[in-house]
Coordinates of N, CA and C in Angstrom, one line a residue:
M1 N 13.2 -9.6 12.2 CA 12.3 -9.0 11.4 C 13.1 -8.1 10.5
Q2 N 12.7 -8.4 9.2 CA 13.4 -7.4 8.1 C 12.6 -6.3 7.8
R3 N 13.2 -5.1 8.0 CA 12.5 -4.0 7.6 C 12.2 -3.6 6.3
E4 N 11.1 -3.0 6.0 CA 10.9 -2.6 4.6 C 11.9 -1.4 4.1
A5 N 12.2 -1.5 3.0 CA 13.0 -0.5 2.4 C 12.1 0.8 2.3
P6 N 12.7 2.1 2.7 CA 12.0 3.2 2.5 C 11.5 3.4 1.0
A7 N 10.2 4.1 0.9 CA 9.8 4.3 -0.6 C 10.6 5.3 -1.3
R8 N 10.8 5.0 -2.3 CA 11.5 5.9 -3.1 C 11.0 7.3 -3.4
T9 N 11.8 8.2 -3.7 CA 11.3 9.6 -4.0 C 10.7 9.7 -5.4
I10 N 9.5 10.0 -5.6 CA 8.7 10.0 -6.9 C 8.9 11.4 -7.5
I11 N 8.7 12.5 -6.5 CA 9.0 13.9 -6.9 C 10.1 14.5 -6.2
R12 N 11.0 15.2 -6.9 CA 12.0 15.8 -6.2 C 12.2 17.2 -7.0
M13 N 12.0 18.2 -6.1 CA 12.0 19.5 -6.4 C 13.1 20.3 -5.8
R14 N 13.9 20.9 -6.5 CA 15.1 21.9 -5.7 C 15.1 23.2 -6.2
D15 N 14.9 24.0 -5.3 CA 14.9 25.7 -5.5 C 14.1 26.0 -6.6
I16 N 13.0 25.8 -6.7 CA 12.2 25.9 -7.9 C 11.5 27.8 -7.7
I17 N 12.1 28.2 -8.7 CA 11.6 29.7 -8.9 C 10.7 29.8 -10.1
K18 N 9.7 30.5 -9.9 CA 8.8 30.8 -11.4 C 8.6 32.2 -11.4
R19 N 8.9 32.8 -12.5 CA 8.9 34.3 -12.8 C 7.7 34.4 -14.1
F20 N 7.0 35.4 -14.0 CA 6.4 35.6 -15.2 C 6.7 37.2 -15.8
Y21 N 6.4 37.4 -16.9 CA 6.6 38.7 -17.6 C 8.3 39.0 -17.6
I22 N 9.0 38.1 -17.8 CA 10.3 38.2 -17.6 C 11.1 39.3 -18.5
G23 N 11.7 40.1 -18.0 CA 12.3 41.3 -18.7 C 11.6 42.4 -18.9
T24 N 10.3 42.5 -18.5 CA 9.6 43.7 -18.6 C 9.4 44.4 -17.2
P25 N 8.9 45.6 -17.4 CA 8.7 46.2 -15.8 C 7.6 45.5 -14.9
N26 N 6.8 44.6 -15.4 CA 5.8 44.0 -14.8 C 6.2 42.5 -14.4
E27 N 7.5 42.3 -14.4 CA 8.1 41.0 -13.9 C 7.8 40.5 -12.6
L28 N 7.1 39.4 -12.4 CA 6.5 39.1 -11.2 C 7.3 37.6 -10.9
Q29 N 7.5 37.7 -9.7 CA 8.1 36.1 -9.0 C 7.1 35.7 -8.2
I30 N 6.6 34.5 -8.5 CA 5.4 33.8 -7.7 C 6.0 32.7 -7.0
L31 N 6.9 31.9 -7.3 CA 7.5 31.1 -6.5 C 9.0 31.4 -6.1
N32 N 9.4 31.3 -4.9 CA 10.6 31.8 -4.4 C 11.5 30.9 -3.8
G33 N 11.9 29.7 -4.4 CA 12.7 28.5 -4.1 C 12.1 27.6 -3.4
I34 N 11.3 26.8 -4.1 CA 10.4 25.5 -3.3 C 11.3 24.6 -3.4
S35 N 11.6 23.7 -2.3 CA 12.2 22.4 -2.5 C 11.1 21.5 -2.0
L36 N 10.9 20.3 -2.6 CA 9.7 19.5 -2.0 C 10.3 18.0 -2.5
D37 N 10.1 17.1 -1.7 CA 10.2 15.5 -2.1 C 8.9 15.1 -1.7
V38 N 8.4 13.9 -2.5 CA 7.2 13.3 -2.4 C 7.6 12.0 -2.5
R39 N 7.4 11.1 -1.6 CA 7.8 9.4 -1.8 C 6.6 8.7 -2.5
E40 N 6.9 7.8 -3.1 CA 5.9 6.8 -3.7 C 4.9 6.3 -2.8
G41 N 3.6 6.4 -2.9 CA 2.5 5.8 -2.2 C 2.3 6.8 -1.2
E42 N 2.9 8.0 -1.0 CA 2.3 9.1 -0.1 C 1.2 9.7 -0.5
F43 N 0.3 10.1 0.4 CA -0.9 11.0 0.2 C -0.5 12.4 0.8
L44 N -0.3 13.3 -0.1 CA 0.2 14.7 0.3 C -0.8 15.7 0.1
S45 N -1.0 16.6 0.8 CA -1.7 17.9 0.6 C -0.9 19.1 0.6
I46 N -1.2 19.9 -0.5 CA -0.6 21.4 -0.5 C -1.5 22.3 -0.3
V47 N -1.5 23.0 0.7 CA -2.5 24.0 1.3 C -1.8 25.5 1.0
G48 N -2.8 26.5 0.7 CA -2.5 27.6 0.7 C -3.6 28.6 0.4
E49 N -3.6 29.8 0.8 CA -4.6 30.7 0.5 C -4.5 31.1 -1.0
S50 N -5.8 31.7 -1.6 CA -5.5 32.5 -3.0 C -4.2 33.5 -3.2
G51 N -3.9 33.2 -4.2 CA -2.4 33.9 -4.2 C -1.1 33.7 -3.6
S52 N -1.2 32.2 -2.9 CA 0.0 31.8 -2.1 C 1.0 31.2 -3.1
G53 N 0.4 30.9 -4.4 CA 1.3 30.2 -5.3 C 1.3 28.8 -5.5
K54 N 0.1 28.2 -4.9 CA 0.0 26.8 -4.8 C -0.4 26.5 -6.2
S55 N -1.3 27.4 -7.0 CA -1.6 26.9 -8.3 C -0.4 26.7 -9.5
T56 N 0.4 27.8 -9.2 CA 1.4 27.7 -10.0 C 2.5 26.5 -9.7
L57 N 2.5 26.2 -8.4 CA 3.3 25.1 -8.1 C 2.5 23.8 -8.6
M58 N 1.3 23.9 -8.7 CA 0.6 22.5 -9.1 C 0.9 22.5 -10.6
N59 N 0.7 23.5 -11.3 CA 1.1 23.5 -12.8 C 2.6 23.1 -13.0
I60 N 3.3 23.4 -12.1 CA 4.8 22.7 -12.5 C 4.8 21.4 -12.1
I61 N 4.2 20.8 -11.0 CA 4.2 19.5 -10.5 C 3.4 18.7 -11.7
G62 N 2.5 19.2 -12.4 CA 1.7 18.6 -13.4 C 2.3 18.6 -14.6
A63 N 3.6 19.2 -14.7 CA 4.2 19.5 -16.1 C 3.4 20.2 -17.2
L64 N 2.5 21.2 -16.7 CA 1.7 21.8 -17.5 C 2.6 23.4 -17.8
D65 N 3.6 23.5 -17.0 CA 4.4 24.8 -17.0 C 5.6 24.2 -16.5
R66 N 6.9 24.9 -17.0 CA 8.1 24.8 -16.5 C 8.7 26.0 -15.4
P67 N 9.7 25.5 -14.7 CA 10.2 26.5 -13.6 C 11.2 27.4 -14.3
T68 N 11.0 28.6 -13.9 CA 12.3 29.6 -14.4 C 13.7 29.1 -14.0
E69 N 13.7 28.9 -12.8 CA 14.8 28.4 -12.1 C 14.8 27.0 -11.4
G70 N 15.8 26.2 -11.2 CA 15.6 25.0 -10.2 C 15.5 23.9 -10.9
T71 N 15.4 22.6 -10.4 CA 15.3 21.4 -11.0 C 14.1 20.4 -10.5
Y72 N 13.2 19.8 -11.5 CA 12.3 19.0 -11.0 C 12.4 17.7 -11.7
E73 N 12.3 16.6 -11.0 CA 12.6 15.4 -11.5 C 11.2 14.7 -11.0
L74 N 10.4 14.0 -11.8 CA 9.2 13.2 -11.6 C 9.3 11.8 -12.2
D75 N 9.5 10.9 -11.2 CA 9.6 9.5 -11.6 C 10.9 9.2 -12.3
G76 N 11.9 10.1 -12.1 CA 13.2 9.5 -12.8 C 13.4 10.5 -14.0
V77 N 12.4 11.3 -14.3 CA 12.5 12.3 -15.7 C 12.7 13.5 -15.3
R78 N 13.8 14.4 -15.8 CA 13.9 15.7 -15.5 C 12.9 16.6 -16.3
V79 N 11.9 16.9 -15.5 CA 10.8 17.8 -16.2 C 11.3 19.0 -16.7
D80 N 12.1 19.8 -15.9 CA 12.4 21.1 -16.2 C 13.5 21.2 -17.6
E81 N 14.1 19.9 -18.0 CA 14.9 19.8 -19.4 C 13.9 19.3 -20.3
A82 N 12.7 18.9 -20.1 CA 12.0 18.3 -21.0 C 11.5 19.1 -22.3
K83 N 11.5 18.8 -23.4 CA 11.1 19.4 -24.6 C 9.4 19.3 -24.6
D84 N 8.6 20.1 -25.4 CA 7.1 20.2 -25.4 C 6.6 18.6 -25.7
D85 N 7.1 17.9 -26.6 CA 6.6 16.6 -26.9 C 6.9 15.7 -25.8
Q86 N 7.9 16.0 -24.8 CA 8.1 15.0 -23.9 C 7.2 15.5 -22.6
L87 N 6.8 16.7 -22.5 CA 6.0 17.2 -21.4 C 4.7 16.5 -21.7
S88 N 4.4 16.4 -22.9 CA 3.1 15.8 -23.4 C 2.8 14.4 -22.8
K89 N 4.0 13.7 -23.3 CA 4.0 12.1 -22.8 C 4.0 12.1 -21.2
I90 N 4.6 13.0 -20.5 CA 4.7 12.9 -19.3 C 3.3 13.2 -18.6
R91 N 2.8 14.1 -19.0 CA 1.3 14.6 -18.6 C 0.4 13.3 -18.9
N92 N 0.5 12.7 -20.1 CA -0.3 11.6 -20.5 C 0.0 10.3 -19.7
G93 N 1.1 10.1 -19.4 CA 1.6 8.8 -18.9 C 1.8 8.7 -17.4
K94 N 2.3 9.8 -16.9 CA 2.9 9.6 -15.4 C 1.9 10.4 -14.5
I95 N 0.8 11.2 -14.9 CA 0.2 12.1 -14.1 C -1.5 11.9 -14.5
G96 N -2.2 11.5 -13.5 CA -3.4 11.7 -13.6 C -4.3 12.9 -12.8
F97 N -4.6 13.7 -13.7 CA -5.5 14.9 -13.2 C -6.9 14.7 -12.8
V98 N -7.2 15.4 -11.8 CA -8.6 15.5 -11.3 C -8.8 17.1 -10.8
F99 N -9.7 17.9 -11.6 CA -9.8 19.1 -11.5 C -11.1 19.4 -10.9
Q100 N -11.3 20.7 -10.2 CA -12.4 20.9 -9.7 C -13.6 21.1 -10.6
T101 N -13.4 21.7 -11.7 CA -14.5 21.5 -12.9 C -14.5 20.3 -13.8
F102 N -14.1 19.6 -13.2 CA -14.2 18.0 -13.8 C -13.3 17.8 -15.1
N103 N -13.7 18.6 -16.1 CA -12.9 18.7 -17.6 C -13.4 17.5 -18.4
L104 N -14.5 17.1 -18.4 CA -15.0 16.0 -19.1 C -15.3 16.7 -20.5
I105 N -15.2 16.0 -21.6 CA -15.4 16.3 -22.9 C -17.1 16.2 -23.2
P106 N -17.9 17.4 -23.4 CA -19.3 17.6 -23.2 C -20.0 16.4 -23.9
R107 N -19.9 16.2 -25.4 CA -20.6 15.4 -26.0 C -19.9 13.9 -26.3
T108 N -19.4 13.4 -25.3 CA -18.8 12.3 -25.3 C -19.4 11.4 -24.0
S109 N -19.6 10.2 -24.2 CA -20.1 9.3 -23.0 C -19.1 9.2 -21.9
A110 N -19.5 8.9 -20.6 CA -18.6 8.8 -19.5 C -17.5 7.6 -19.8
L111 N -17.9 6.5 -20.6 CA -16.9 5.4 -21.1 C -15.8 6.2 -21.9
K112 N -16.3 6.8 -22.9 CA -15.4 7.5 -23.8 C -14.5 8.5 -23.2
N113 N -14.9 9.1 -22.2 CA -14.0 10.1 -21.6 C -13.0 9.3 -20.8
V114 N -13.3 8.3 -20.2 CA -12.1 7.4 -19.6 C -11.2 6.9 -20.6
E115 N -11.8 6.5 -21.7 CA -11.2 5.9 -22.7 C -10.0 7.1 -23.3
L116 N -10.1 8.2 -23.1 CA -9.5 9.3 -24.0 C -8.0 9.2 -23.8
P117 N -7.5 9.2 -22.4 CA -6.0 9.1 -22.1 C -5.3 8.0 -22.8
M118 N -5.9 6.7 -22.8 CA -5.4 5.4 -23.3 C -5.5 5.7 -25.0
L119 N -6.5 6.4 -25.4 CA -6.5 6.7 -27.1 C -5.1 7.5 -27.4
Y120 N -4.8 8.3 -26.5 CA -3.6 9.3 -26.9 C -2.5 8.5 -26.8
A121 N -2.4 7.3 -25.8 CA -1.3 6.7 -25.3 C -1.4 5.6 -26.4
G122 N -2.2 5.3 -27.4 CA -1.9 4.4 -28.4 C -2.4 2.9 -28.0
V123 N -3.2 2.9 -27.0 CA -3.7 1.5 -26.4 C -4.7 1.1 -27.5
P124 N -4.7 -0.3 -27.7 CA -5.7 -0.8 -28.9 C -7.4 -0.6 -28.3
A125 N -8.2 -0.4 -29.3 CA -9.5 -0.2 -29.0 C -10.1 -1.2 -27.9
G126 N -10.1 -2.3 -28.1 CA -10.6 -3.2 -27.2 C -9.9 -3.3 -25.8
K127 N -8.7 -3.1 -25.8 CA -8.0 -3.2 -24.5 C -8.5 -1.9 -23.6
R128 N -8.5 -0.7 -24.3 CA -8.7 0.5 -23.6 C -10.2 0.3 -23.0
T129 N -11.2 0.0 -24.0 CA -12.8 -0.2 -23.5 C -12.9 -1.2 -22.3
K130 N -12.1 -2.2 -22.5 CA -12.3 -3.2 -21.3 C -11.6 -2.4 -19.9
R131 N -10.8 -1.8 -19.9 CA -10.0 -1.2 -18.5 C -10.9 0.1 -18.4
A132 N -11.5 0.8 -19.2 CA -12.4 1.9 -18.9 C -13.5 1.6 -18.3
K133 N -14.0 0.3 -18.7 CA -15.4 -0.3 -17.9 C -14.8 -0.8 -16.5
E134 N -13.7 -1.2 -16.3 CA -13.2 -1.8 -15.0 C -12.9 -0.6 -14.2
L135 N -12.6 0.6 -14.7 CA -12.2 1.6 -13.8 C -13.7 2.4 -13.4
L136 N -14.6 2.4 -14.3 CA -15.8 2.9 -14.1 C -16.7 1.9 -13.0
E137 N -16.5 1.0 -13.0 CA -16.9 -0.1 -12.1 C -16.2 0.0 -10.7
M138 N -15.1 0.4 -10.8 CA -14.4 0.6 -9.5 C -14.8 1.9 -8.7
V139 N -15.4 2.9 -9.5 CA -15.8 4.2 -8.8 C -17.4 4.1 -8.9
E140 N -18.0 3.0 -9.2 CA -19.4 2.7 -9.0 C -20.0 3.7 -10.0
M141 N -19.7 3.4 -11.2 CA -20.4 4.3 -12.3 C -20.6 3.4 -13.5
T142 N -20.7 2.1 -13.4 CA -21.1 1.2 -14.4 C -22.4 1.5 -15.1
E143 N -23.5 1.7 -14.4 CA -24.9 2.0 -14.8 C -25.0 3.2 -15.6
R144 N -23.9 4.3 -15.4 CA -24.1 5.5 -15.9 C -23.0 5.7 -17.3
M145 N -22.3 4.6 -17.5 CA -21.2 4.6 -18.5 C -21.5 5.1 -19.8
N146 N -22.7 4.9 -20.3 CA -23.1 5.5 -21.7 C -23.8 6.8 -21.7
H147 N -23.8 7.4 -20.4 CA -24.4 8.8 -20.3 C -23.5 10.0 -20.5
M148 N -24.0 11.0 -21.1 CA -22.9 12.0 -21.4 C -22.8 13.1 -20.2
P149 N -21.9 13.9 -20.0 CA -21.6 14.6 -18.8 C -23.0 15.4 -18.4
N150 N -23.6 15.9 -19.3 CA -24.8 16.9 -18.9 C -26.0 15.9 -18.2
E151 N -25.7 14.7 -18.2 CA -26.7 13.8 -17.7 C -26.2 13.2 -16.4
L152 N -25.1 13.6 -16.0 CA -24.6 13.3 -14.6 C -24.6 14.4 -13.8
S153 N -24.5 14.1 -12.4 CA -24.5 15.1 -11.3 C -23.0 15.2 -10.9
G154 N -22.8 16.5 -10.3 CA -21.4 16.6 -10.0 C -20.7 15.6 -9.5
G155 N -21.2 14.9 -8.5 CA -20.3 14.0 -7.8 C -20.3 12.7 -9.0
Q156 N -21.1 12.8 -9.8 CA -20.9 11.4 -10.8 C -19.8 11.9 -11.8
K157 N -19.9 13.0 -12.3 CA -18.7 13.6 -13.1 C -17.5 13.6 -12.5
Q158 N -17.4 13.9 -11.1 CA -15.9 13.7 -10.4 C -15.6 12.3 -10.4
R159 N -16.6 11.3 -10.3 CA -16.1 9.9 -10.1 C -15.5 9.5 -11.5
V160 N -16.3 10.1 -12.6 CA -15.9 9.8 -13.9 C -14.3 10.2 -14.2
A161 N -14.3 11.5 -13.7 CA -12.9 12.1 -13.9 C -11.6 11.5 -12.9
I162 N -12.2 10.6 -11.8 CA -11.1 10.1 -11.0 C -10.7 8.8 -12.0
A163 N -12.0 8.1 -12.4 CA -11.7 6.7 -13.3 C -10.7 7.4 -14.4
R164 N -11.0 8.3 -15.2 CA -10.0 8.9 -16.1 C -8.7 9.0 -15.6
A165 N -8.4 9.7 -14.6 CA -7.3 9.8 -14.1 C -6.2 8.6 -13.9
M166 N -7.1 7.5 -13.6 CA -6.4 6.3 -13.4 C -6.0 5.4 -14.7
A167 N -6.5 6.1 -15.9 CA -6.7 5.3 -17.2 C -5.3 4.7 -17.6
N168 N -4.3 5.7 -17.5 CA -2.9 4.9 -17.9 C -2.1 4.7 -16.8
D169 N -2.6 4.2 -15.6 CA -2.0 3.8 -14.4 C -1.0 4.8 -14.2
P170 N -1.1 6.0 -13.7 CA -0.1 6.9 -13.6 C 0.9 7.0 -12.3
A171 N 2.0 7.5 -12.3 CA 2.7 7.5 -11.3 C 2.2 8.2 -10.1
I172 N 1.6 9.5 -10.5 CA 0.8 10.3 -9.4 C -0.4 10.5 -9.8
I173 N -1.2 10.7 -9.0 CA -2.7 11.6 -9.3 C -2.6 13.0 -8.5
L174 N -2.7 14.1 -9.2 CA -2.7 15.4 -9.0 C -4.2 15.8 -8.8
A175 N -4.7 16.2 -7.6 CA -6.1 16.5 -7.6 C -6.1 18.0 -7.1
D176 N -6.8 19.1 -8.0 CA -6.9 20.3 -7.9 C -8.2 20.7 -7.3
E177 N -8.2 21.0 -5.9 CA -9.8 21.4 -5.3 C -10.7 20.3 -5.6
P178 N -10.6 19.0 -5.5 CA -11.7 18.0 -6.3 C -13.0 18.1 -5.8
T179 N -13.0 18.7 -4.5 CA -14.3 18.7 -3.9 C -14.9 20.1 -3.9
G180 N -14.3 20.9 -4.5 CA -14.6 22.5 -4.4 C -15.9 22.8 -5.0
A181 N -16.4 21.9 -5.9 CA -17.8 22.3 -6.5 C -18.7 21.3 -6.2
L182 N -18.5 20.6 -5.1 CA -19.6 19.6 -4.5 C -20.1 19.8 -3.3
D183 N -21.2 19.6 -3.0 CA -21.8 19.6 -1.6 C -20.8 18.6 -0.6
S184 N -21.2 18.9 0.6 CA -20.3 18.3 1.8 C -20.7 16.6 1.6
R185 N -21.7 16.3 1.3 CA -21.9 14.7 1.2 C -21.3 14.1 0.1
T186 N -21.4 14.7 -1.3 CA -20.7 14.2 -2.5 C -19.3 14.3 -2.1
G187 N -18.6 15.6 -1.5 CA -17.4 15.7 -1.3 C -16.7 14.6 -0.4
R188 N -17.5 14.1 0.4 CA -17.0 13.1 1.4 C -16.9 11.8 0.5
L189 N -17.7 11.6 -0.5 CA -17.8 10.4 -1.2 C -16.5 10.3 -2.0
V190 N -16.4 11.5 -2.6 CA -15.3 11.8 -3.6 C -13.7 11.6 -2.8
M191 N -13.6 12.0 -1.5 CA -12.6 11.8 -0.7 C -12.3 10.4 -0.3
D192 N -13.6 9.7 0.0 CA -13.6 8.3 0.3 C -12.6 7.7 -0.8
L193 N -13.2 7.9 -2.1 CA -12.5 7.4 -3.3 C -11.0 7.6 -3.3
F194 N -10.6 8.8 -3.1 CA -9.2 9.0 -2.9 C -8.5 8.1 -2.1
H195 N -8.9 8.0 -0.9 CA -8.4 7.1 0.2 C -8.5 5.7 -0.2
D196 N -9.4 5.3 -0.9 CA -9.2 3.7 -1.5 C -8.2 3.8 -2.5
L197 N -7.9 4.8 -3.3 CA -6.9 4.8 -4.5 C -5.6 4.7 -3.7
H198 N -5.5 5.3 -2.6 CA -4.2 5.3 -1.7 C -4.0 4.0 -1.0
D199 N -4.9 3.6 -0.2 CA -5.0 2.4 0.9 C -4.9 1.2 -0.1
K200 N -5.8 1.1 -1.1 CA -6.0 -0.2 -1.6 C -5.3 -0.4 -2.9
H201 N -4.8 0.8 -3.6 CA -4.2 0.7 -4.9 C -2.8 1.1 -4.6
G202 N -2.5 1.8 -3.5 CA -1.0 2.1 -3.4 C -0.8 3.4 -4.1
K203 N -1.6 4.2 -4.6 CA -1.4 5.5 -5.4 C -0.9 6.5 -4.9
T204 N 0.1 7.2 -5.3 CA 0.6 8.1 -4.7 C -0.2 9.6 -5.1
I205 N -0.8 10.4 -4.3 CA -1.7 11.5 -4.6 C -1.2 12.8 -3.8
V206 N -1.4 13.7 -4.8 CA -1.0 15.1 -4.4 C -2.4 15.9 -4.6
L207 N -2.9 16.4 -3.3 CA -4.0 17.1 -3.4 C -3.7 18.4 -3.0
I208 N -4.4 19.4 -3.9 CA -4.1 20.8 -3.8 C -5.3 21.4 -3.3
T209 N -5.4 22.2 -2.2 CA -6.7 22.7 -1.5 C -6.5 23.8 -0.7
H210 N -7.4 24.7 -0.5 CA -7.2 25.8 0.4 C -7.9 25.2 1.7
N211 N -8.6 24.1 1.8 CA -9.4 23.7 2.9 C -8.5 22.8 3.8
Y212 N -7.9 23.5 5.0 CA -7.0 22.8 5.7 C -7.6 21.4 6.5
K213 N -8.9 21.8 6.7 CA -9.6 20.4 7.5 C -9.5 19.3 6.6
L214 N -9.6 19.5 5.3 CA -9.7 18.4 4.2 C -8.3 18.0 4.2
A215 N -7.2 18.9 4.2 CA -5.8 18.4 4.1 C -5.4 17.5 5.5
T216 N -6.1 17.6 6.4 CA -5.7 16.8 7.7 C -5.9 15.6 7.4
E217 N -6.8 14.9 6.4 CA -7.0 13.5 6.4 C -5.7 13.1 5.5
T218 N -4.7 13.8 4.9 CA -3.8 13.2 4.3 C -2.6 12.8 5.4
D219 N -1.6 12.2 4.6 CA -0.5 11.8 5.4 C 0.4 12.9 5.9
R220 N 0.5 13.9 4.9 CA 1.4 15.1 5.3 C 0.8 16.3 4.6
I221 N 1.0 17.5 5.4 CA 0.5 18.7 4.9 C 1.7 19.6 4.4
V222 N 1.7 20.4 3.3 CA 2.7 21.2 2.8 C 2.1 22.4 3.0
T223 N 2.5 23.6 3.6 CA 1.8 24.9 3.6 C 2.5 26.0 2.7
I224 N 2.0 26.6 1.6 CA 2.4 27.4 0.9 C 2.1 28.9 1.2
S225 N 2.9 29.8 1.3 CA 2.5 31.0 1.7 C 3.4 32.0 0.9
D226 N 3.1 33.1 0.0 CA 3.9 33.9 -0.5 C 5.2 33.2 -1.3
G227 N 4.6 32.1 -1.8 CA 5.4 31.4 -2.8 C 6.6 30.7 -2.1
R228 N 6.4 30.4 -0.7 CA 7.5 29.7 -0.1 C 6.7 28.6 0.7
I229 N 7.4 27.6 1.1 CA 7.0 26.4 2.0 C 7.1 26.9 3.4
V230 N 6.1 26.9 4.0 CA 6.2 27.4 5.5 C 5.8 26.4 6.8
P231 N 6.3 26.6 8.0 CA 6.0 25.6 9.1 C 4.4 25.5 9.1
N232 N 3.9 24.2 9.3 CA 2.4 24.1 9.6 C 1.9 24.6 10.6
R233 N 0.4 24.8 10.6 CA -0.1 25.4 11.8 C 0.3 24.8 13.1
E234 N 0.3 23.4 13.1 CA 0.6 22.6 14.5 C 2.0 22.8 14.7
G235 N 2.8 23.3 14.0 CA 4.3 23.5 14.3 C 5.1 22.6 13.8
G236 N 4.7 21.9 12.6 CA 5.3 20.8 12.1 C 6.4 21.4 11.5
E237 N 7.2 20.3 10.8 CA 8.5 20.6 10.0 C 8.0 21.2 8.6
E238 N 8.9 22.1 8.1 CA 8.7 22.2 6.6 C 8.9 21.0 5.5
A239 N 8.4 21.1 4.5 CA 8.5 19.9 3.5 C 9.9 19.5 3.2

């Protein structure tokens, strides 16, 4: 029986340091040498308390910020060396974002919100509308596709946000506290959607959360404390 080849590394971070207010008396180092590999198709959670550095790490993973030192390669592209226009293309093409606050455009329908990343990517109108409808059907939002965000519940908004995250078929989905603003039942539905994206669509998912119980649903837990990766509570290995 032939063994499957190991999945390729899609995120490779080495010795990531992040400082703010550099060269001033208030200089602050938030990340203290993070090294992390994430393999294609993995469902990974990054767990940490407030102030642990997980949000700063998320911003670097999402190409929203650059490290002060260290190297970061995402799907074969050196993010730490990229210029601003390259970072914008990386964010729009390789990363699907899902935020706690949904980040939907208020006066724009659910359908148009899902189309937006494809509009930025230059996808023709007919093609992006067709894909947006397919994605909204996937998250069971077909009947609400013409509704504005203020006409949707929190769970419905998050389902639209998940559909939007899938718009350009990204290399990874980065979810920042995606159930944080939802009640437990709705949060469960949203987590089930992430499991479907992982299990049925093979998506690489990085979940940022302070909720350790939620993190236990993922393939692997990386714990951040004081800007460093530390062994998990159950005594597992560092990432």
